Amino acid sequence: MELPELIEKAVEFTNAMKEELDARWYAASDIELSIRWLSTMDVEATASVEPSLEIVEQHVVSLSYGLLDYLYAEALEFARFSRAPNGEDHVHGTIAPPQHIGIFETADLMFMVGLMFVFYHEIGHLNQGHGSIRALYGDDPTNGLIDDFEEAKARRKVGDAAAISHATEFAADFEAQDWMMRHLSALSGDDAIHQAYLQCAMVSCIMLLFNGDQPAQLDSEPLGTHPYPVLRMDLWVQVFTEKLALLAQPLQITEDRAKLAKRFSDAGLMALMSWLTRYEKLDSSPHSDFCKGLLAHPNFSSYMRHVISTWSRHDEQARASRRYGTPMGVMYFTDEFRALVEAEPNRDSYLAHIKLASQALGSG
């Protein structure tokens, strides 16, 4: 697709998502949801409030034409890279995407998936009040601006400022995933599995984009503005698999959890291989950590402890800020995961967490 067609499709699709959110909450509230299109060909996606964090009259999602151009280029490259010879179900040693649809149709579907993820990711920042939380650590104190391509611009954060940025990015991913799962509800069987594969693949491509061309090393504590893409991709796939397994019966999915986990992990791996190949980084030593298993990585536990500790100071605020969505849209680290990385125990049980999230939604 050429840029004018991408813009037309994007405006139509984001308006449809906005209308749904208006019907759910914004139309009856004192806050207006606005989508602003930036004509720049730079890649931009931001969330902000206006006129200020103290007086919120608008939630603003800003997206650029350059973002659309990039999303489609990345989707098309993935569709070409993952094409299996003779329609086989494996390519490059991994499970291939659905081969019964052509390259350009695959790219079109992935473009829409990518746009959906970016939009709902920004909505997650707004719905959970991440701008107010990050302002406590030195971010924009006026409009709570969150720039999802800040890492690509090499504005490096350290300490608690980096940790809260990483934590709120994970949290926005978590909320976006909750919305995206709903878009699978109209599908069933193989159609649902195929769409789920493309979701995991395209979201993985975008997580690499959010990280810019920074090396992928996993440090012992958060640095910069965004989580390391492979860790982010891995956590996304794990949670996505668990949620889809719970929906297997209504979606008429017969694959067991282990097969789903392998399929979606391969989707992320395929996206990674496509990205590394496209940017000629497949043999680049600064990107060597892409190939290390997360649980075996010496910095994994330390890194996650920092994220969990910082998030635990503000999860109540994020949970209480939400006015739409489902109670399962708020990030929660289980007792088992916290024990694995030797993090502090949960304050609330999962059932108590869901109850409190439901109460917050009811109060809006």
mmCIF file of C-alpha atoms in Angstrom, residues 71-85 96-99 101-111 198 201-202 205 270-271 273-275:
data_model
loop_
_atom_site.group_PDB
_atom_site.id
_atom_site.type_symbol
_atom_site.label_atom_id
_atom_site.label_comp_id
_atom_site.label_asym_id
_atom_site.label_seq_id
_atom_site.Cartn_x
_atom_site.Cartn_y
_atom_site.Cartn_z
ATOM 1 C CA LEU A 71 4.538 -0.359 10.286
ATOM 2 C CA TYR A 72 3.646 -1.364 6.757
ATOM 3 C CA ALA A 73 7.284 -1.694 5.653
ATOM 4 C CA GLU A 74 8.029 -3.913 8.649
ATOM 5 C CA ALA A 75 4.903 -6.011 8.054
ATOM 6 C CA LEU A 76 5.731 -6.497 4.379
ATOM 7 C CA GLU A 77 9.329 -7.442 5.160
ATOM 8 C CA PHE A 78 8.127 -10.003 7.714
ATOM 9 C CA ALA A 79 5.593 -11.440 5.251
ATOM 10 C CA ARG A 80 8.321 -11.909 2.644
ATOM 11 C CA PHE A 81 10.912 -13.252 5.083
ATOM 12 C CA SER A 82 8.518 -15.797 6.586
ATOM 13 C CA ARG A 83 7.197 -17.153 3.297
ATOM 14 C CA ALA A 84 7.697 -20.922 3.305
ATOM 15 C CA PRO A 85 8.602 -22.768 0.095
ATOM 16 C CA ALA A 96 5.580 -20.364 9.778
ATOM 17 C CA PRO A 97 2.687 -17.894 9.702
ATOM 18 C CA PRO A 98 -0.469 -18.916 7.826
ATOM 19 C CA GLN A 99 0.542 -19.712 4.258
ATOM 20 C CA ILE A 101 -2.994 -16.073 2.400
ATOM 21 C CA GLY A 102 -0.624 -14.139 0.186
ATOM 22 C CA ILE A 103 2.284 -11.902 1.107
ATOM 23 C CA PHE A 104 0.415 -8.633 0.626
ATOM 24 C CA GLU A 105 -2.678 -9.798 2.491
ATOM 25 C CA THR A 106 -0.446 -10.888 5.375
ATOM 26 C CA ALA A 107 1.230 -7.473 5.349
ATOM 27 C CA ASP A 108 -2.153 -5.708 5.327
ATOM 28 C CA LEU A 109 -3.373 -7.741 8.314
ATOM 29 C CA MET A 110 -0.158 -7.148 10.239
ATOM 30 C CA PHE A 111 -0.297 -3.422 9.524
ATOM 31 C CA LEU A 198 0.225 -12.436 13.477
ATOM 32 C CA ALA A 201 4.722 -11.382 15.361
ATOM 33 C CA MET A 202 3.754 -7.772 14.692
ATOM 34 C CA CYS A 205 8.368 -6.114 15.480
ATOM 35 C CA MET A 270 10.567 -15.048 13.370
ATOM 36 C CA ALA A 271 10.050 -11.313 13.901
ATOM 37 C CA MET A 273 15.214 -12.955 12.772
ATOM 38 C CA SER A 274 13.483 -10.791 10.172
ATOM 39 C CA TRP A 275 14.548 -7.608 11.990
#
